[in-house]
Tab-separated table of C-alpha atoms and ligand atoms in Angstrom:
chain	number	residue	atom	x	y	z
O	1	MET	CA	7.967	18.812	76.603
O	2	THR	CA	5.259	19.908	74.440
O	3	LYS	CA	1.733	18.920	75.192
O	4	LYS	CA	0.881	15.418	74.202
O	5	PRO	CA	-2.194	14.716	71.988
O	6	VAL	CA	-4.998	13.135	73.802
O	7	ILE	CA	-7.004	10.167	72.310
O	8	GLY	CA	-10.276	9.620	73.947
O	9	LEU	CA	-11.180	5.839	73.967
O	10	LEU	CA	-14.660	4.517	74.484
O	11	GLY	CA	-14.179	1.155	76.402
O	12	GLY	CA	-11.318	-0.038	78.631
O	13	GLY	CA	-11.131	-3.808	77.912
O	14	GLN	CA	-8.179	-5.793	76.564
O	15	LEU	CA	-8.028	-3.962	73.258
O	16	GLY	CA	-7.849	-0.665	75.045
O	17	ARG	CA	-5.287	-2.053	77.182
O	18	MET	CA	-3.041	-3.138	74.228
O	19	LEU	CA	-3.808	0.175	72.509
O	20	CYS	CA	-2.383	1.938	75.754
O	21	GLU	CA	0.816	-0.276	75.644
O	22	SER	CA	1.457	1.040	72.132
O	23	ALA	CA	0.539	4.712	72.948
O	24	GLY	CA	3.322	5.235	75.250
O	25	PRO	CA	6.299	4.927	73.033
O	26	LEU	CA	4.476	7.106	70.358
O	27	GLY	CA	4.048	9.891	72.856
O	28	TYR	CA	0.195	9.759	72.889
O	29	GLN	CA	-1.895	10.029	76.075
O	30	ILE	CA	-5.030	7.937	76.149
O	31	ALA	CA	-8.200	8.991	78.094
O	32	ILE	CA	-10.352	6.037	78.822
O	33	LEU	CA	-14.198	5.994	79.368
O	34	ASP	CA	-15.047	2.767	81.242
O	35	GLU	CA	-15.454	1.488	84.818
O	36	GLU	CA	-12.759	1.993	87.432
O	37	ASN	CA	-9.947	-0.385	87.207
O	38	SER	CA	-11.016	-1.802	83.733
O	39	PRO	CA	-8.085	-3.722	81.959
O	40	ALA	CA	-6.957	-0.558	79.910
O	41	LYS	CA	-7.038	1.803	83.107
O	42	GLN	CA	-4.860	-0.747	85.025
O	43	ALA	CA	-2.221	-0.430	82.329
O	44	ASN	CA	-2.398	3.371	81.947
O	45	HIS	CA	-2.515	5.728	84.798
O	46	ASN	CA	-3.416	9.268	84.232
O	47	ASP	CA	-5.938	11.967	85.369
O	48	LEU	CA	-7.803	12.229	82.165
O	49	HIS	CA	-9.928	9.053	82.496
O	50	VAL	CA	-13.666	9.260	82.884
O	51	THR	CA	-15.454	6.726	85.158
O	52	GLY	CA	-18.706	5.392	83.723
O	53	SER	CA	-20.365	3.678	80.948
O	54	PHE	CA	-19.301	4.241	77.221
O	55	LYS	CA	-22.994	4.231	76.507
O	56	ASP	CA	-23.616	7.149	78.558
O	57	PRO	CA	-23.838	10.466	76.564
O	58	ALA	CA	-22.874	12.800	79.182
O	59	LYS	CA	-19.795	10.866	79.984
O	60	ILE	CA	-18.965	10.544	76.212
O	61	LYS	CA	-19.065	14.410	75.990
O	62	LEU	CA	-17.036	14.736	79.000
O	63	LEU	CA	-14.429	12.353	77.506
O	64	ALA	CA	-14.687	14.354	74.278
O	65	SER	CA	-13.980	17.784	76.082
O	66	ARG	CA	-10.692	16.379	77.230
O	67	SER	CA	-9.680	14.681	73.849
O	68	ASP	CA	-8.163	15.711	70.587
O	69	VAL	CA	-9.733	12.721	68.733
O	70	LEU	CA	-12.195	9.959	69.934
O	71	THR	CA	-11.953	6.279	69.081
O	72	VAL	CA	-13.437	3.000	70.080
O	73	GLU	CA	-12.433	-0.390	71.292
O	74	ILE	CA	-16.032	-1.655	71.004
O	75	GLU	CA	-18.590	-0.852	68.338
O	76	HIS	CA	-21.538	-1.063	70.710
O	77	VAL	CA	-21.509	2.571	71.717
O	78	ASP	CA	-23.925	5.512	71.305
O	79	THR	CA	-23.412	6.838	67.796
O	80	GLU	CA	-25.870	9.693	68.084
O	81	VAL	CA	-23.690	11.430	70.603
O	82	LEU	CA	-20.707	10.606	68.596
O	83	GLU	CA	-22.364	12.424	65.529
O	84	GLU	CA	-23.108	15.411	67.678
O	85	ILE	CA	-19.656	15.660	68.991
O	86	ALA	CA	-18.050	15.518	65.512
O	87	THR	CA	-20.473	17.660	63.618
O	88	VAL	CA	-21.808	20.204	66.371
O	89	GLY	CA	-19.155	19.856	68.902
O	90	VAL	CA	-18.949	19.648	72.889
O	91	ASP	CA	-19.118	22.460	75.272
O	92	VAL	CA	-15.646	23.570	76.709
O	93	PRO	CA	-14.600	26.742	78.459
O	94	ASP	CA	-13.682	29.491	76.040
O	95	GLY	CA	-11.059	30.987	78.493
O	96	GLN	CA	-12.902	34.153	79.142
O	97	GLY	CA	-15.433	32.733	81.640
O	98	GLY	CA	-17.960	31.509	78.996
O	99	MET	CA	-18.222	28.317	77.003
O	100	THR	CA	-17.640	27.403	73.393
O	101	LYS	CA	-18.241	24.535	71.064
O	102	LYS	CA	-15.237	22.068	70.257
O	103	LYS	CA	-15.660	19.739	67.349
O	104	VAL	CA	-13.704	16.460	68.032
O	105	PRO	CA	-13.071	14.199	65.143
O	106	VAL	CA	-14.323	10.507	65.513
O	107	HIS	CA	-12.271	7.667	63.954
O	108	PRO	CA	-13.458	5.529	62.531
O	109	ASP	CA	-16.227	7.678	61.446
O	110	TRP	CA	-19.591	7.518	63.436
O	111	LYS	CA	-21.216	6.460	60.275
O	112	THR	CA	-18.994	3.381	60.031
O	113	ILE	CA	-19.680	2.606	63.651
O	114	ARG	CA	-23.314	2.852	63.180
O	115	LEU	CA	-23.540	0.728	60.070
O	116	ILE	CA	-21.387	-1.929	61.671
O	117	GLN	CA	-23.474	-2.026	64.856
O	118	ASP	CA	-26.345	-3.680	62.971
O	119	LYS	CA	-24.884	-6.833	61.671
O	120	TYR	CA	-27.981	-7.101	59.231
O	121	GLN	CA	-27.605	-3.674	57.760
O	122	GLN	CA	-23.917	-3.971	57.552
O	123	LYS	CA	-24.168	-6.905	55.435
O	124	GLU	CA	-27.094	-5.548	53.330
O	125	TYR	CA	-24.724	-2.687	52.563
O	126	LEU	CA	-21.900	-4.899	51.658
O	127	GLY	CA	-24.023	-7.016	49.476
O	128	GLN	CA	-25.230	-3.708	47.526
O	129	LYS	CA	-21.586	-2.955	46.963
O	130	GLY	CA	-20.993	-6.310	45.316
O	131	ILE	CA	-19.224	-7.916	48.274
O	132	PRO	CA	-19.984	-11.697	48.502
O	133	ILE	CA	-22.030	-12.327	51.761
O	134	ALA	CA	-24.227	-15.170	53.025
O	135	GLU	CA	-27.842	-14.898	52.021
O	136	GLN	CA	-29.745	-13.428	54.983
O	137	MET	CA	-33.350	-12.293	55.998
O	138	ALA	CA	-34.635	-10.157	58.691
O	139	ILE	CA	-36.854	-12.117	61.257
O	140	ALA	CA	-40.202	-10.500	62.261
O	141	ASP	CA	-40.127	-8.205	65.248
O	142	ALA	CA	-40.659	-9.454	68.720
O	143	GLY	CA	-44.442	-9.389	69.405
O	144	SER	CA	-45.429	-10.707	65.998
O	145	ASP	CA	-45.232	-14.281	64.845
O	146	ARG	CA	-41.651	-15.052	65.188
O	147	LYS	CA	-42.110	-18.741	64.588
O	148	ALA	CA	-43.751	-18.228	61.295
O	149	SER	CA	-40.742	-16.081	60.352
O	150	LEU	CA	-38.266	-18.762	61.545
O	151	GLN	CA	-40.144	-21.321	59.310
O	152	ASP	CA	-39.866	-18.817	56.434
O	153	ALA	CA	-36.152	-18.904	56.930
O	154	ALA	CA	-36.169	-22.731	57.007
O	155	ASN	CA	-38.063	-22.817	53.607
O	156	LYS	CA	-35.685	-20.515	52.217
O	157	TYR	CA	-32.266	-21.890	53.571
O	158	GLY	CA	-33.131	-25.312	54.843
O	159	PHE	CA	-31.611	-26.697	58.213
O	160	PRO	CA	-29.495	-25.863	59.730
O	161	TYR	CA	-29.430	-22.002	59.447
O	162	MET	CA	-27.785	-19.396	61.729
O	163	LEU	CA	-30.139	-17.049	63.649
O	164	LYS	CA	-28.336	-13.967	64.863
O	165	GLY	CA	-29.146	-11.036	67.083
O	166	ALA	CA	-28.574	-7.910	64.731
O	167	LYS	CA	-27.107	-5.674	67.566
O	168	GLY	CA	-24.925	-5.965	70.556
O	169	SER	CA	-23.567	-9.377	69.935
O	170	TYR	CA	-19.861	-10.415	70.418
O	171	ASP	CA	-18.072	-13.755	70.950
O	172	GLY	CA	-21.002	-15.572	69.313
O	173	ARG	CA	-23.249	-14.667	72.226
O	174	GLY	CA	-26.165	-13.611	69.804
O	175	ASN	CA	-25.900	-16.683	67.640
O	176	PHE	CA	-28.239	-19.442	67.717
O	177	LYS	CA	-27.894	-22.606	65.299
O	178	VAL	CA	-31.243	-23.604	64.188
O	179	ARG	CA	-31.154	-27.329	63.523
O	180	SER	CA	-34.805	-28.256	63.062
O	181	ALA	CA	-38.330	-26.888	63.722
O	182	GLU	CA	-38.089	-28.186	67.086
O	183	ASP	CA	-35.492	-25.506	67.973
O	184	PHE	CA	-37.973	-22.664	67.209
O	185	GLU	CA	-39.458	-22.338	70.683
O	186	THR	CA	-36.075	-22.466	72.387
O	187	ALA	CA	-34.677	-19.932	69.857
O	188	VAL	CA	-37.584	-17.484	70.381
O	189	GLN	CA	-37.190	-17.960	74.322
O	190	GLN	CA	-33.417	-17.593	74.325
O	191	MET	CA	-33.094	-14.872	71.973
O	192	GLY	CA	-35.647	-12.543	73.602
O	193	ASP	CA	-36.891	-9.343	72.226
O	194	GLN	CA	-33.899	-8.124	70.328
O	195	PRO	CA	-33.999	-7.700	66.470
O	196	LEU	CA	-32.997	-10.960	64.783
O	197	TYR	CA	-32.069	-12.080	61.323
O	198	ALA	CA	-31.395	-15.310	59.769
O	199	GLU	CA	-28.363	-16.552	57.661
O	200	ARG	CA	-27.869	-19.223	55.302
O	201	TRP	CA	-25.496	-21.800	56.956
O	202	VAL	CA	-22.041	-21.570	55.346
O	203	PRO	CA	-20.344	-24.921	55.115
O	204	PHE	CA	-16.896	-23.246	55.291
O	205	GLU	CA	-13.492	-25.086	54.938
O	206	MET	CA	-11.761	-22.447	57.092
O	207	GLU	CA	-12.282	-19.046	58.583
O	208	LEU	CA	-9.896	-16.195	57.500
O	209	ALA	CA	-9.557	-12.908	58.741
O	210	VAL	CA	-7.655	-9.791	57.461
O	211	MET	CA	-6.847	-6.619	59.282
O	212	VAL	CA	-6.826	-3.545	57.227
O	213	VAL	CA	-5.443	-0.073	57.835
O	214	ARG	CA	-7.508	2.951	56.200
O	215	THR	CA	-6.040	6.393	56.112
O	216	GLU	CA	-7.810	9.596	55.027
O	217	ASP	CA	-6.497	13.234	54.597
O	218	ASP	CA	-7.826	15.961	56.889
O	219	ALA	CA	-10.512	16.659	54.141
O	220	GLY	CA	-11.838	13.030	54.611
O	221	LYS	CA	-10.420	11.910	51.206
O	222	LEU	CA	-9.331	8.374	51.199
O	223	GLN	CA	-5.636	7.913	51.026
O	224	LYS	CA	-4.946	4.210	51.400
O	225	VAL	CA	-6.200	0.671	52.532
O	226	MET	CA	-3.436	-1.511	53.368
O	227	PRO	CA	-3.837	-5.103	54.379
O	228	TYR	CA	-1.951	-7.119	56.974
O	229	PRO	CA	-1.484	-10.917	55.922
O	230	ALA	CA	-4.571	-13.224	55.995
O	231	VAL	CA	-4.754	-15.382	59.079
O	232	GLU	CA	-6.856	-18.634	59.851
O	233	THR	CA	-9.024	-18.277	62.861
O	234	ILE	CA	-10.468	-21.073	64.551
O	235	HIS	CA	-13.851	-20.662	66.364
O	236	GLU	CA	-15.373	-23.044	68.831
O	237	ASP	CA	-18.900	-22.631	69.821
O	238	SER	CA	-18.716	-19.304	67.826
O	239	VAL	CA	-16.007	-17.874	70.073
O	240	CYS	CA	-12.483	-17.472	68.593
O	241	THR	CA	-10.021	-19.848	70.270
O	242	LYS	CA	-6.915	-19.690	68.004
O	243	VAL	CA	-5.210	-17.837	65.086
O	244	PHE	CA	-2.747	-19.075	62.704
O	245	PHE	CA	-0.316	-16.864	60.550
O	246	PRO	CA	-0.107	-17.977	57.728
O	247	PRO	CA	-3.341	-19.925	57.181
O	248	ARG	CA	-2.462	-23.675	56.976
O	249	ASN	CA	-2.665	-25.166	53.515
O	250	VAL	CA	-3.942	-21.960	51.835
O	251	SER	CA	-2.301	-20.938	48.635
O	252	ASP	CA	-0.492	-17.664	48.361
O	253	ASP	CA	-3.235	-16.751	45.571
O	254	MET	CA	-6.015	-17.407	47.872
O	255	GLN	CA	-4.577	-15.520	50.676
O	256	ALA	CA	-4.105	-12.519	48.197
O	257	ARG	CA	-7.692	-12.800	47.335
O	258	ALA	CA	-8.791	-12.675	50.916
O	259	GLN	CA	-6.754	-9.504	51.254
O	260	LYS	CA	-8.169	-7.950	48.161
O	261	ILE	CA	-11.823	-8.606	49.254
O	262	ALA	CA	-10.941	-7.202	52.859
O	263	CYS	CA	-9.458	-3.976	51.214
O	264	ASP	CA	-12.540	-3.722	48.895
O	265	VAL	CA	-14.853	-3.898	51.917
O	266	VAL	CA	-12.844	-1.378	54.114
O	267	SER	CA	-12.734	1.164	51.077
O	268	HIS	CA	-16.459	1.234	51.333
O	269	LEU	CA	-16.543	2.497	54.695
O	270	TRP	CA	-15.639	5.923	56.282
O	271	GLY	CA	-12.805	7.458	58.604
O	272	ARG	CA	-9.494	6.281	59.622
O	273	GLY	CA	-8.058	3.375	61.717
O	274	VAL	CA	-7.756	-0.462	61.595
O	275	PHE	CA	-10.607	-2.801	60.632
O	276	ALA	CA	-10.872	-6.671	60.742
O	277	VAL	CA	-12.710	-8.359	58.045
O	278	GLU	CA	-13.844	-11.847	58.941
O	279	MET	CA	-14.306	-14.286	56.072
O	280	PHE	CA	-15.429	-17.861	55.284
O	281	LEU	CA	-13.397	-19.845	52.784
O	282	LEU	CA	-15.356	-22.431	50.925
O	283	LYS	CA	-14.124	-25.721	49.410
O	284	ASP	CA	-14.456	-24.290	45.806
O	285	GLY	CA	-12.257	-21.406	46.685
O	286	GLN	CA	-15.225	-18.843	47.131
O	287	VAL	CA	-14.573	-16.274	49.814
O	288	ILE	CA	-17.746	-14.921	51.764
O	289	VAL	CA	-17.600	-11.929	54.002
O	290	ASN	CA	-19.052	-12.663	57.605
O	291	GLU	CA	-18.599	-9.362	59.411
O	292	ILE	CA	-16.462	-6.317	60.106
O	293	ALA	CA	-14.946	-5.013	63.296
O	294	PRO	CA	-14.131	-1.321	63.200
O	295	ARG	CA	-11.217	-1.558	65.549
O	296	PRO	CA	-8.346	-3.794	66.560
O	297	HIS	CA	-9.378	-7.295	66.741
O	298	ASN	CA	-8.680	-10.824	68.283
O	299	SER	CA	-7.236	-11.976	65.034
O	300	GLY	CA	-4.657	-9.106	64.858
O	301	HIS	CA	-3.033	-9.686	68.308
O	302	TYR	CA	-0.340	-11.628	66.724
O	303	THR	CA	0.996	-8.481	65.033
O	304	ILE	CA	2.376	-7.192	68.476
O	305	GLU	CA	5.160	-9.708	68.310
O	306	ALA	CA	5.113	-10.610	64.546
O	307	VAL	CA	4.987	-7.290	63.117
O	308	PRO	CA	6.396	-5.137	65.995
O	309	GLN	CA	7.421	-2.318	63.750
O	310	MET	CA	3.584	-1.737	63.098
O	311	SER	CA	1.322	-3.833	65.282
O	312	GLN	CA	-2.470	-3.448	64.755
O	313	TYR	CA	-2.520	-1.191	67.760
O	314	LYS	CA	0.313	1.191	66.645
O	315	ALA	CA	-1.435	1.168	63.168
O	316	GLN	CA	-4.779	2.190	64.889
O	317	LEU	CA	-2.888	5.047	66.773
O	318	CYS	CA	-0.973	6.349	63.747
O	319	ALA	CA	-3.958	6.291	61.390
O	320	ILE	CA	-6.399	7.991	63.633
O	321	MET	CA	-3.859	10.833	64.289
O	322	ASN	CA	-3.201	11.103	60.724
O	323	GLY	CA	0.406	10.134	60.949
O	324	PHE	CA	0.603	6.854	59.427
O	325	PRO	CA	3.924	6.370	57.493
O	326	VAL	CA	3.278	7.000	53.929
O	327	ASP	CA	5.238	4.265	52.325
O	328	PHE	CA	4.862	1.622	54.966
O	329	GLU	CA	4.074	-2.042	53.996
O	330	VAL	CA	3.451	-4.827	56.327
O	331	VAL	CA	6.411	-7.164	56.391
O	332	PRO	CA	6.246	-9.543	59.324
O	333	ARG	CA	9.487	-10.283	60.963
O	334	VAL	CA	8.758	-13.967	61.281
O	335	PRO	CA	7.398	-16.613	58.867
O	336	SER	CA	4.809	-17.879	61.384
O	337	ALA	CA	2.757	-17.245	64.490
O	338	LEU	CA	0.238	-18.703	66.530
O	339	MET	CA	-2.170	-17.152	68.994
O	340	VAL	CA	-4.133	-19.049	71.588
O	341	ASN	CA	-6.999	-17.273	73.642
O	342	ILE	CA	-7.022	-17.982	77.256
O	343	LEU	CA	-10.754	-18.427	78.114
O	344	GLY	CA	-11.752	-18.786	81.680
O	345	GLY	CA	-12.592	-22.239	82.818
O	346	ALA	CA	-14.963	-23.790	85.439
O	347	LYS	CA	-12.765	-22.636	88.331
O	348	PRO	CA	-10.658	-19.388	88.643
O	349	THR	CA	-7.603	-21.347	88.588
O	350	SER	CA	-8.419	-23.457	85.622
O	351	HIS	CA	-5.924	-21.715	83.388
O	352	ASP	CA	-3.025	-21.690	85.795
O	353	ASP	CA	-1.311	-24.653	84.088
O	354	LEU	CA	-1.594	-22.945	80.702
O	355	THR	CA	0.006	-19.661	81.798
O	356	GLU	CA	2.680	-21.496	83.793
O	357	LEU	CA	3.459	-23.590	80.492
O	358	SER	CA	3.620	-20.307	78.370
O	359	ARG	CA	6.571	-19.134	80.724
O	360	LYS	CA	8.541	-22.314	79.878
O	361	LEU	CA	8.257	-23.024	76.233
O	362	THR	CA	10.438	-20.366	74.676
O	363	ASN	CA	13.171	-22.125	72.727
O	364	ARG	CA	15.711	-21.359	69.878
O	365	SER	CA	12.970	-21.887	67.250
O	366	MET	CA	10.105	-20.255	69.054
O	367	ASP	CA	9.382	-17.237	71.250
O	368	VAL	CA	6.331	-17.404	73.508
O	369	TYR	CA	4.518	-14.201	74.939
O	370	LEU	CA	1.847	-14.170	77.499
O	371	HIS	CA	-0.815	-11.316	77.843
O	372	ASP	CA	-2.720	-11.258	80.949
O	373	TYR	CA	-5.667	-8.903	80.701
O	374	GLY	CA	-6.183	-8.313	84.294
O	375	LYS	CA	-9.706	-9.523	84.144
O	376	GLU	CA	-11.582	-11.608	86.631
O	377	SER	CA	-11.863	-15.273	85.205
O	378	LYS	CA	-15.357	-16.528	84.331
O	379	PRO	CA	-16.343	-19.511	82.105
O	380	GLY	CA	-15.783	-18.704	78.458
O	381	ARG	CA	-14.425	-15.182	79.094
O	382	LYS	CA	-11.369	-13.987	77.176
O	383	ILE	CA	-9.090	-13.329	80.046
O	384	GLY	CA	-5.693	-13.308	78.271
O	385	HIS	CA	-3.846	-14.636	75.156
O	386	ILE	CA	-0.487	-16.272	74.312
O	387	THR	CA	1.248	-15.708	71.068
O	388	ALA	CA	4.102	-18.007	69.824
O	389	ILE	CA	6.075	-16.684	66.965
O	390	GLY	CA	8.185	-19.246	64.821
O	391	TYR	CA	11.342	-18.980	62.871
O	392	SER	CA	10.245	-21.649	60.399
O	393	SER	CA	7.039	-22.885	58.970
O	394	ILE	CA	3.632	-22.718	60.653
O	395	SER	CA	3.360	-26.596	60.707
O	396	LYS	CA	6.882	-26.727	62.624
O	397	LEU	CA	5.414	-24.008	65.105
O	398	VAL	CA	2.182	-25.795	65.639
O	399	GLU	CA	4.206	-28.906	66.493
O	400	MET	CA	6.308	-27.215	69.033
O	401	ALA	CA	3.522	-25.286	70.402
O	402	GLN	CA	1.229	-28.277	70.774
O	403	PRO	CA	1.473	-28.389	74.601
O	404	LEU	CA	-0.020	-24.905	74.644
O	405	ILE	CA	-2.772	-25.880	72.406
O	406	ALA	CA	-3.724	-28.988	74.264
O	407	SER	CA	-3.539	-27.144	77.648
O	408	ALA	CA	-6.010	-24.453	76.206
O	409	ASP	CA	-8.245	-27.086	74.966
O	410	LYS	CA	-8.092	-28.798	78.173
O	411	ILE	CA	-9.695	-25.710	80.013
O	412	ARG	CA	-12.691	-25.902	77.552
O	413	ALA	CA	-13.166	-29.717	77.912
H	501	LIG	P1	-17.371	-11.688	67.161
H	501	LIG	O1	-16.903	-11.869	68.455
H	501	LIG	O2	-16.506	-12.197	66.047
H	501	LIG	O3	-17.805	-10.242	66.964
H	501	LIG	P2	-20.187	-12.475	66.634
H	501	LIG	O4	-20.944	-12.739	67.966
H	501	LIG	O5	-20.381	-11.118	66.007
H	501	LIG	O6	-18.678	-12.655	66.829
H	501	LIG	P3	-20.258	-13.951	64.369
H	501	LIG	O7	-18.912	-13.497	63.755
H	501	LIG	O8	-21.488	-13.598	63.447
H	501	LIG	O9	-20.596	-13.648	65.690
H	501	LIG	O10	-20.295	-15.661	64.320
H	501	LIG	C1	-19.385	-16.213	65.214
H	501	LIG	C2	-18.881	-17.483	64.571
H	501	LIG	O11	-19.985	-18.399	64.295
H	501	LIG	C3	-18.287	-17.318	63.079
H	501	LIG	O12	-16.898	-17.023	63.290
H	501	LIG	C4	-18.457	-18.769	62.624
H	501	LIG	O13	-17.580	-19.730	63.293
H	501	LIG	C5	-19.920	-19.010	63.063
H	501	LIG	N1	-20.818	-18.652	61.986
H	501	LIG	C6	-21.473	-17.330	62.045
H	501	LIG	N2	-22.183	-17.229	60.890
H	501	LIG	C7	-22.273	-18.530	60.233
H	501	LIG	C8	-23.007	-19.122	59.116
H	501	LIG	N3	-23.818	-18.274	58.393
H	501	LIG	N4	-22.540	-20.363	58.850
H	501	LIG	C9	-21.926	-21.082	59.636
H	501	LIG	N5	-21.205	-20.703	60.732
H	501	LIG	C10	-21.338	-19.357	61.109
H	502	LIG	MG1	-19.255	-9.509	65.729
H	503	LIG	MG1	-17.399	-12.538	64.296
C-alpha cells in the first residue's frame, strides 16, 4: 500500500477519538499529541503519537515533523508555534545527514484559532463584520478596580448580566451570572486574575447551533461554506446536555436563517475544516451569535448516525485534506435525532442505569447508539453521549426516548 497521509492532532479527548474512528475508513492516519491513554489514543494505536501537552511548543513541533497537516480538537493551544510551523517550518532530517525546514499546513488556519481563543476579540471581530452579537464590554484588568468595572457593566446592561473569562473557558466554566451588586465580590474572587468581559443577558427562547464545512483550494482561496441542518441545543448551568434535530417548533424559514448566519460567520474566518456556530434565538425571531468553535462540536455528534455519509468528523478530515467531495450536500438519512450527553454524577456508577437503558431501547422506530469516551467519571464531566435517531418526527422521537432523558436528568439532580 502507498504511504497513508498523516494528520497531526493537537488534543486527544472525545472529539479526537471520534475523529480517529472516522479516519480509518478514509485511509488516514492520525498522530495525537496528548497524555498517554487519552480517549483518542485508546481508540487509535500507532507509533506516531506524541506524549505530552498540546500547549508545549517542543511537542507540537515534534508532532508537526511527523505530519502532513496539523489540526486541533481544542482551540486552547499555542498559536505562536502553529504560526511558525505553517510559515517558517519545523526541522526535519534532509536525508543527507543534515536538517531542513518542512512547512506543515495548519487547518483551520492559526489566525482563526488565535481569534477564536479570545471570546471577546472573536465577537468584536464578528460585530465589525455586521454579524449580530450580544453587546459586550471588556472588564478592567486584574489588579485595577474590577468592582468599579463590574458596576459600569451593570449601569450599561442592568442585572442580570453574564461575566465571562475571555480565554480558556469551555462547558460554561468561565461564566458567572451576575445577579446583583452583591455578587461582585464573589465574582472577583471566583474568576481570579484572568481577562474578563461582560455581556448583556440574552433572554433567548432557544439556543441553536449550525455546523459549517469550509473548504479552500491550495492557494488559500475560499471554495465553499456548506451548512449542516440547524439543531436545538439545551444547556443547563451553561453546559450542553441535549441536542435536538430538527429544533422543536422552529419554522423552516427560521432554520434557514440560522444556517445563513452561520455560513456568513464562517466565511469571515480562514482555513479549512468544520466549525460550530452557537446562536441564540429570540422571541421576536432575532438570531444572535454566541460563539464559534473551530472544530467538530458536541452539537454535531448526531451526524455520526443521522448523516453517516458525511458526519462532522468525516467532513473535518475530508476538508483539511482538501478532498471534500465537490458536489456534496448534507441530506440527513433520518427525519429526527436526539443526542443526550452523559455527564458524570456524584458517584462513578451514577450513569450505569443510563448506559444500561441505552442498550435496551432500540425498536422499530428508533435506533439508539451509545458512545463511551473511556474517561474517568467526575461530577459534571462529559464522559459519553447517546444518540437516538428516529424514523418519524422529533416529537415522536422525544416521546420514545423519554426514559433516556429522564435517566440523564436524574444523574444531575
Ligand atoms: P462551550 O462549552 O460551548 O465552549 P463556553 O464555556 O464557551 O461553552 P458560552 O458558550 O459562552 O460558554 O456560554 C455557555 C452557555 O451559557 C450558553 O450556551 C448559554 O446557555 C449561556 N449564556 C452564555 N452567554 C449568555 C448571555 N449573554 N445571556 C444568556 N445566557 C448566556
Ligand atoms: Mg466556548
Ligand atoms: Mg458555548
